[in-house]
PDB file of C-alpha atoms and ligand atoms in Angstrom:
ATOM      1  CA  MET U 349     185.733 323.991 278.587  1.00  0.00           C
ATOM      2  CA  ILE U 350     188.649 321.358 278.380  1.00  0.00           C
ATOM      3  CA  ARG U 351     187.779 317.737 279.322  1.00  0.00           C
ATOM      4  CA  ILE U 352     189.569 314.194 278.873  1.00  0.00           C
ATOM      5  CA  VAL U 353     187.955 311.705 276.891  1.00  0.00           C
ATOM      6  CA  THR U 354     189.009 308.308 276.798  1.00  0.00           C
ATOM      7  CA  ASP U 355     187.788 306.985 273.925  1.00  0.00           C
ATOM      8  CA  SER U 356     189.252 306.157 270.134  1.00  0.00           C
ATOM      9  CA  ILE U 357     188.960 309.484 268.515  1.00  0.00           C
ATOM     10  CA  THR U 358     187.062 307.979 265.739  1.00  0.00           C
ATOM     11  CA  THR U 359     183.642 307.437 267.978  1.00  0.00           C
ATOM     12  CA  LEU U 360     183.503 311.204 268.620  1.00  0.00           C
ATOM     13  CA  GLN U 361     180.401 312.916 267.837  1.00  0.00           C
ATOM     14  CA  VAL U 362     181.803 316.293 267.758  1.00  0.00           C
ATOM     15  CA  ASP U 363     181.880 319.094 264.925  1.00  0.00           C
ATOM     16  CA  ALA U 364     185.691 318.207 264.463  1.00  0.00           C
ATOM     17  CA  ILE U 365     188.457 315.912 264.982  1.00  0.00           C
ATOM     18  CA  VAL U 366     192.338 316.669 264.633  1.00  0.00           C
ATOM     19  CA  ASN U 367     194.393 314.197 263.298  1.00  0.00           C
ATOM     20  CA  ALA U 368     197.936 313.263 264.044  1.00  0.00           C
ATOM     21  CA  ALA U 369     199.445 313.048 260.329  1.00  0.00           C
ATOM     22  CA  ASN U 370     202.338 313.179 259.009  1.00  0.00           C
ATOM     23  CA  ASN U 371     203.570 315.840 255.978  1.00  0.00           C
ATOM     24  CA  ALA U 372     201.987 313.584 253.002  1.00  0.00           C
ATOM     25  CA  LEU U 373     198.694 314.407 254.534  1.00  0.00           C
ATOM     26  CA  LEU U 374     198.159 310.268 252.702  1.00  0.00           C
ATOM     27  CA  GLY U 375     197.669 308.219 256.060  1.00  0.00           C
ATOM     28  CA  GLY U 376     199.762 306.065 258.050  1.00  0.00           C
ATOM     29  CA  GLY U 377     199.918 304.455 261.330  1.00  0.00           C
ATOM     30  CA  GLY U 378     198.748 305.185 264.948  1.00  0.00           C
ATOM     31  CA  VAL U 379     195.620 307.675 265.057  1.00  0.00           C
ATOM     32  CA  ASP U 380     196.070 308.515 261.619  1.00  0.00           C
ATOM     33  CA  GLY U 381     195.252 305.060 260.364  1.00  0.00           C
ATOM     34  CA  ALA U 382     192.310 304.525 262.774  1.00  0.00           C
ATOM     35  CA  ILE U 383     190.865 307.599 261.493  1.00  0.00           C
ATOM     36  CA  HIS U 384     191.542 307.140 257.366  1.00  0.00           C
ATOM     37  CA  ARG U 385     190.525 303.101 258.313  1.00  0.00           C
ATOM     38  CA  ALA U 386     186.911 304.226 259.842  1.00  0.00           C
ATOM     39  CA  ALA U 387     186.172 307.361 257.126  1.00  0.00           C
ATOM     40  CA  GLY U 388     186.243 305.283 254.508  1.00  0.00           C
ATOM     41  CA  PRO U 389     188.599 306.270 251.049  1.00  0.00           C
ATOM     42  CA  GLY U 390     186.519 309.176 250.551  1.00  0.00           C
ATOM     43  CA  LEU U 391     189.372 310.906 252.906  1.00  0.00           C
ATOM     44  CA  LEU U 392     192.483 309.732 251.266  1.00  0.00           C
ATOM     45  CA  GLU U 393     190.921 310.975 247.883  1.00  0.00           C
ATOM     46  CA  GLU U 394     190.276 314.513 249.427  1.00  0.00           C
ATOM     47  CA  CYS U 395     193.403 314.658 250.982  1.00  0.00           C
ATOM     48  CA  ARG U 396     195.358 313.328 247.723  1.00  0.00           C
ATOM     49  CA  THR U 397     193.956 317.169 246.915  1.00  0.00           C
ATOM     50  CA  LEU U 398     195.358 319.015 249.419  1.00  0.00           C
ATOM     51  CA  HIS U 399     199.206 318.658 248.168  1.00  0.00           C
ATOM     52  CA  GLY U 400     200.260 317.926 251.699  1.00  0.00           C
ATOM     53  CA  CYS U 401     201.082 320.239 254.839  1.00  0.00           C
ATOM     54  CA  GLU U 402     204.152 321.582 257.168  1.00  0.00           C
ATOM     55  CA  THR U 403     205.098 320.868 260.179  1.00  0.00           C
ATOM     56  CA  GLY U 404     202.712 322.673 262.675  1.00  0.00           C
ATOM     57  CA  ASP U 405     200.548 323.757 260.007  1.00  0.00           C
ATOM     58  CA  ALA U 406     196.752 322.678 259.997  1.00  0.00           C
ATOM     59  CA  LYS U 407     194.469 321.632 256.728  1.00  0.00           C
ATOM     60  CA  VAL U 408     190.252 320.822 256.385  1.00  0.00           C
ATOM     61  CA  THR U 409     188.410 317.677 255.245  1.00  0.00           C
ATOM     62  CA  LYS U 410     184.798 316.708 255.632  1.00  0.00           C
ATOM     63  CA  GLY U 411     184.775 313.664 258.009  1.00  0.00           C
ATOM     64  CA  TYR U 412     182.641 311.265 255.662  1.00  0.00           C
ATOM     65  CA  ASN U 413     181.549 308.180 257.380  1.00  0.00           C
ATOM     66  CA  LEU U 414     183.002 309.283 260.189  1.00  0.00           C
ATOM     67  CA  PRO U 415     180.663 310.626 263.034  1.00  0.00           C
ATOM     68  CA  ALA U 416     182.667 313.919 263.211  1.00  0.00           C
ATOM     69  CA  LYS U 417     181.555 316.838 260.287  1.00  0.00           C
ATOM     70  CA  TYR U 418     185.057 317.833 259.948  1.00  0.00           C
ATOM     71  CA  VAL U 419     188.770 316.644 259.919  1.00  0.00           C
ATOM     72  CA  ILE U 420     191.478 318.716 261.243  1.00  0.00           C
ATOM     73  CA  HIS U 421     194.232 317.187 259.924  1.00  0.00           C
ATOM     74  CA  THR U 422     198.014 318.993 261.366  1.00  0.00           C
ATOM     75  CA  VAL U 423     201.752 317.514 261.760  1.00  0.00           C
ATOM     76  CA  GLY U 424     203.386 317.293 264.821  1.00  0.00           C
ATOM     77  CA  PRO U 425     207.191 317.811 265.361  1.00  0.00           C
ATOM     78  CA  VAL U 426     209.199 314.543 265.085  1.00  0.00           C
ATOM     79  CA  TYR U 427     210.763 314.601 268.434  1.00  0.00           C
ATOM     80  CA  ARG U 428     215.128 315.129 268.220  1.00  0.00           C
ATOM     81  CA  GLY U 429     215.998 316.307 271.972  1.00  0.00           C
ATOM     82  CA  GLY U 430     213.758 319.248 272.232  1.00  0.00           C
ATOM     83  CA  SER U 431     216.390 322.081 270.697  1.00  0.00           C
ATOM     84  CA  VAL U 432     215.149 322.277 267.434  1.00  0.00           C
ATOM     85  CA  GLY U 433     211.756 324.136 267.792  1.00  0.00           C
ATOM     86  CA  GLU U 434     209.439 321.381 268.887  1.00  0.00           C
ATOM     87  CA  ALA U 435     207.620 322.828 271.552  1.00  0.00           C
ATOM     88  CA  GLN U 436     206.784 326.168 269.200  1.00  0.00           C
ATOM     89  CA  LYS U 437     205.798 323.307 265.966  1.00  0.00           C
ATOM     90  CA  LEU U 438     203.841 321.181 268.548  1.00  0.00           C
ATOM     91  CA  GLU U 439     202.095 324.534 270.598  1.00  0.00           C
ATOM     92  CA  SER U 440     201.575 325.850 266.454  1.00  0.00           C
ATOM     93  CA  CYS U 441     199.837 322.279 265.792  1.00  0.00           C
ATOM     94  CA  TYR U 442     197.355 323.162 268.733  1.00  0.00           C
ATOM     95  CA  LEU U 443     196.764 326.771 267.414  1.00  0.00           C
ATOM     96  CA  ARG U 444     196.284 326.309 264.152  1.00  0.00           C
ATOM     97  CA  SER U 445     193.572 323.392 264.572  1.00  0.00           C
ATOM     98  CA  LEU U 446     191.643 325.667 266.885  1.00  0.00           C
ATOM     99  CA  ALA U 447     191.992 328.512 264.698  1.00  0.00           C
ATOM    100  CA  GLU U 448     190.291 325.962 261.280  1.00  0.00           C
ATOM    101  CA  ALA U 449     187.767 324.822 263.802  1.00  0.00           C
ATOM    102  CA  GLU U 450     187.023 328.758 264.559  1.00  0.00           C
ATOM    103  CA  LYS U 451     186.627 329.674 260.871  1.00  0.00           C
ATOM    104  CA  LEU U 452     184.059 326.253 260.703  1.00  0.00           C
ATOM    105  CA  GLY U 453     181.765 327.443 262.960  1.00  0.00           C
ATOM    106  CA  CYS U 454     182.747 324.002 265.697  1.00  0.00           C
ATOM    107  CA  ARG U 455     181.618 324.424 269.133  1.00  0.00           C
ATOM    108  CA  SER U 456     183.021 320.756 269.311  1.00  0.00           C
ATOM    109  CA  ILE U 457     187.085 319.588 268.844  1.00  0.00           C
ATOM    110  CA  ALA U 458     188.572 316.758 270.622  1.00  0.00           C
ATOM    111  CA  PHE U 459     192.193 315.853 269.901  1.00  0.00           C
ATOM    112  CA  PRO U 460     194.534 313.488 269.804  1.00  0.00           C
ATOM    113  CA  ALA U 461     197.907 313.441 271.974  1.00  0.00           C
ATOM    114  CA  ILE U 462     199.762 314.838 268.950  1.00  0.00           C
ATOM    115  CA  SER U 463     203.149 313.566 268.125  1.00  0.00           C
ATOM    116  CA  THR U 464     203.260 311.824 271.571  1.00  0.00           C
ATOM    117  CA  GLY U 465     203.082 308.136 269.413  1.00  0.00           C
ATOM    118  CA  VAL U 466     205.279 306.794 266.970  1.00  0.00           C
ATOM    119  CA  TYR U 467     206.569 311.000 267.060  1.00  0.00           C
ATOM    120  CA  GLY U 468     208.666 310.520 270.368  1.00  0.00           C
ATOM    121  CA  TYR U 469     207.406 313.566 272.230  1.00  0.00           C
ATOM    122  CA  PRO U 470     207.596 312.889 276.028  1.00  0.00           C
ATOM    123  CA  LYS U 471     204.283 312.502 276.638  1.00  0.00           C
ATOM    124  CA  GLY U 472     204.184 314.933 280.007  1.00  0.00           C
ATOM    125  CA  GLU U 473     205.673 317.448 278.175  1.00  0.00           C
ATOM    126  CA  ALA U 474     203.851 317.461 275.092  1.00  0.00           C
ATOM    127  CA  ALA U 475     200.231 317.386 277.352  1.00  0.00           C
ATOM    128  CA  GLU U 476     201.326 320.624 279.305  1.00  0.00           C
ATOM    129  CA  ILE U 477     202.121 322.321 275.896  1.00  0.00           C
ATOM    130  CA  ALA U 478     198.818 320.939 274.713  1.00  0.00           C
ATOM    131  CA  VAL U 479     197.191 322.577 277.718  1.00  0.00           C
ATOM    132  CA  GLY U 480     198.338 325.590 277.576  1.00  0.00           C
ATOM    133  CA  ALA U 481     197.921 326.539 273.766  1.00  0.00           C
ATOM    134  CA  VAL U 482     194.170 325.211 274.194  1.00  0.00           C
ATOM    135  CA  LYS U 483     194.195 327.534 277.148  1.00  0.00           C
ATOM    136  CA  ASP U 484     195.909 330.599 275.645  1.00  0.00           C
ATOM    137  CA  TYR U 485     193.763 330.098 272.117  1.00  0.00           C
ATOM    138  CA  LEU U 486     190.013 330.961 274.288  1.00  0.00           C
ATOM    139  CA  GLU U 487     191.084 332.997 276.460  1.00  0.00           C
ATOM    140  CA  SER U 488     192.638 335.133 273.299  1.00  0.00           C
ATOM    141  CA  HIS U 489     189.350 334.795 271.905  1.00  0.00           C
ATOM    142  CA  PRO U 490     186.714 335.228 274.251  1.00  0.00           C
ATOM    143  CA  ASP U 491     183.749 334.948 271.505  1.00  0.00           C
ATOM    144  CA  CYS U 492     184.947 332.097 270.055  1.00  0.00           C
ATOM    145  CA  CYS U 493     182.543 329.519 268.847  1.00  0.00           C
ATOM    146  CA  ILE U 494     184.422 326.266 270.565  1.00  0.00           C
ATOM    147  CA  GLU U 495     182.999 325.777 273.413  1.00  0.00           C
ATOM    148  CA  ASP U 496     184.078 321.851 274.086  1.00  0.00           C
ATOM    149  CA  VAL U 497     187.410 320.949 273.545  1.00  0.00           C
ATOM    150  CA  GLN U 498     187.776 317.432 274.468  1.00  0.00           C
ATOM    151  CA  MET U 499     191.543 316.099 274.609  1.00  0.00           C
ATOM    152  CA  VAL U 500     191.784 312.184 274.148  1.00  0.00           C
ATOM    153  CA  CYS U 501     193.816 310.252 275.784  1.00  0.00           C
ATOM    154  CA  PHE U 502     194.179 306.671 274.138  1.00  0.00           C
ATOM    155  CA  ASP U 503     196.718 305.280 277.102  1.00  0.00           C
ATOM    156  CA  GLY U 504     196.593 305.431 281.005  1.00  0.00           C
ATOM    157  CA  GLN U 505     199.870 307.537 281.384  1.00  0.00           C
ATOM    158  CA  THR U 506     198.369 309.872 278.876  1.00  0.00           C
ATOM    159  CA  VAL U 507     194.984 309.891 281.223  1.00  0.00           C
ATOM    160  CA  ASP U 508     196.790 310.572 284.740  1.00  0.00           C
ATOM    161  CA  ILE U 509     199.110 313.199 282.823  1.00  0.00           C
ATOM    162  CA  TYR U 510     196.283 314.811 281.295  1.00  0.00           C
ATOM    163  CA  ARG U 511     194.189 314.531 285.196  1.00  0.00           C
ATOM    164  CA  ASN U 512     197.316 316.673 286.704  1.00  0.00           C
ATOM    165  CA  ILE U 513     197.760 319.089 284.513  1.00  0.00           C
ATOM    166  CA  LEU U 514     193.930 320.188 283.972  1.00  0.00           C
ATOM    167  CA  SER U 515     193.055 320.134 288.105  1.00  0.00           C
ATOM    168  CA  GLY U 516     196.130 322.482 288.618  1.00  0.00           C
ATOM    169  CA  LEU U 517     194.192 324.546 285.865  1.00  0.00           C
TER     170      LEU U 517
HETATM  171  N1  LIG X 356     191.893 307.518 269.270  1.00  0.00           N
HETATM  172  C1  LIG X 356     192.650 308.893 269.982  1.00  0.00           C
HETATM  173  N2  LIG X 356     194.186 308.398 270.065  1.00  0.00           N
HETATM  174  C2  LIG X 356     194.672 307.561 269.612  1.00  0.00           C
HETATM  175  C3  LIG X 356     194.326 306.652 268.208  1.00  0.00           C
HETATM  176  C4  LIG X 356     192.595 307.095 268.717  1.00  0.00           C
HETATM  177  N3  LIG X 356     192.346 306.022 267.829  1.00  0.00           N
HETATM  178  N4  LIG X 356     195.133 306.038 268.266  1.00  0.00           N
HETATM  179  C5  LIG X 356     196.352 306.479 268.724  1.00  0.00           C
HETATM  180  N5  LIG X 356     196.028 306.868 269.362  1.00  0.00           N
HETATM  181  P1  LIG X 356     200.738 308.885 266.594  1.00  0.00           P
HETATM  182  P2  LIG X 356     202.371 310.978 266.448  1.00  0.00           P
HETATM  183  C6  LIG X 356     196.973 307.861 270.123  1.00  0.00           C
HETATM  184  O1  LIG X 356     201.500 307.814 266.425  1.00  0.00           O
HETATM  185  O2  LIG X 356     202.897 310.290 267.412  1.00  0.00           O
HETATM  186  C7  LIG X 356     201.007 308.236 261.906  1.00  0.00           C
HETATM  187  O3  LIG X 356     201.784 307.029 261.455  1.00  0.00           O
HETATM  188  C8  LIG X 356     198.101 307.523 270.273  1.00  0.00           C
HETATM  189  O4  LIG X 356     198.586 306.381 271.477  1.00  0.00           O
HETATM  190  O5  LIG X 356     199.200 308.686 266.054  1.00  0.00           O
HETATM  191  O6  LIG X 356     201.771 312.244 265.754  1.00  0.00           O
HETATM  192  C9  LIG X 356     201.470 309.495 261.135  1.00  0.00           C
HETATM  193  O7  LIG X 356     200.821 309.457 259.350  1.00  0.00           O
HETATM  194  C10 LIG X 356     199.064 308.475 270.334  1.00  0.00           C
HETATM  195  O8  LIG X 356     198.838 309.456 272.463  1.00  0.00           O
HETATM  196  O9  LIG X 356     200.889 310.131 266.166  1.00  0.00           O
HETATM  197  C11 LIG X 356     202.598 310.119 261.544  1.00  0.00           C
HETATM  198  O10 LIG X 356     203.371 309.586 260.495  1.00  0.00           O
HETATM  199  C12 LIG X 356     198.500 309.716 270.117  1.00  0.00           C
HETATM  200  O11 LIG X 356     197.371 308.904 269.679  1.00  0.00           O
HETATM  201  C13 LIG X 356     202.994 309.552 262.424  1.00  0.00           C
HETATM  202  O12 LIG X 356     202.101 308.528 263.039  1.00  0.00           O
HETATM  203  C14 LIG X 356     199.369 310.311 268.720  1.00  0.00           C
HETATM  204  O13 LIG X 356     200.025 309.215 268.396  1.00  0.00           O
HETATM  205  C15 LIG X 356     203.001 310.778 264.086  1.00  0.00           C
HETATM  206  O14 LIG X 356     202.979 310.596 265.057  1.00  0.00           O
END
């Protein structure tokens, strides 16, 4: 099931939350900053051992002081007009994160709207890619342990966009 949630991702009692990180995986602003603040210093310590992450890939840490057991750190593309492979990279963030969650045996996972803040991806296009990728993954993995996918919409515009897309499914 794919559903909309409007709370901060740091408060969610799910098996895994996804972080919209950067290639260094050493923290930053936006949702990344919020996750590091809420998780505490153990998260940064573990992140240092991961030696960064490629755009479109995903790496796992524990959740430390978060209610979530795991944090899946993924790196969305910086939006540069849409013609340098951004859509495929963004889709890969969702697919790779779900694959990591499945490996961990997660039943629930929460995603932020990756790349739609500082990285400038148009919110509507990014949401279409996000929902499409999750739907494709779940349909192509019918025996998957993941049963609850929460799309965290942190602003009103994003809520409206996801409502429209999900109501048309
Ligand atoms: N819970 C859920 N969503 C949130 C939260 C929160 N607490 N805070 C912000 N958002 P952004 P990006 C939403 O900029 O565009 C960082 O510095 C926000 O409203 O966090 O992928 C990293 O280190 C937006 O919809 O991530 C990278 O350098 C969405 O999260 C860079 O920003 C993503 O916004 C990544 O940029």
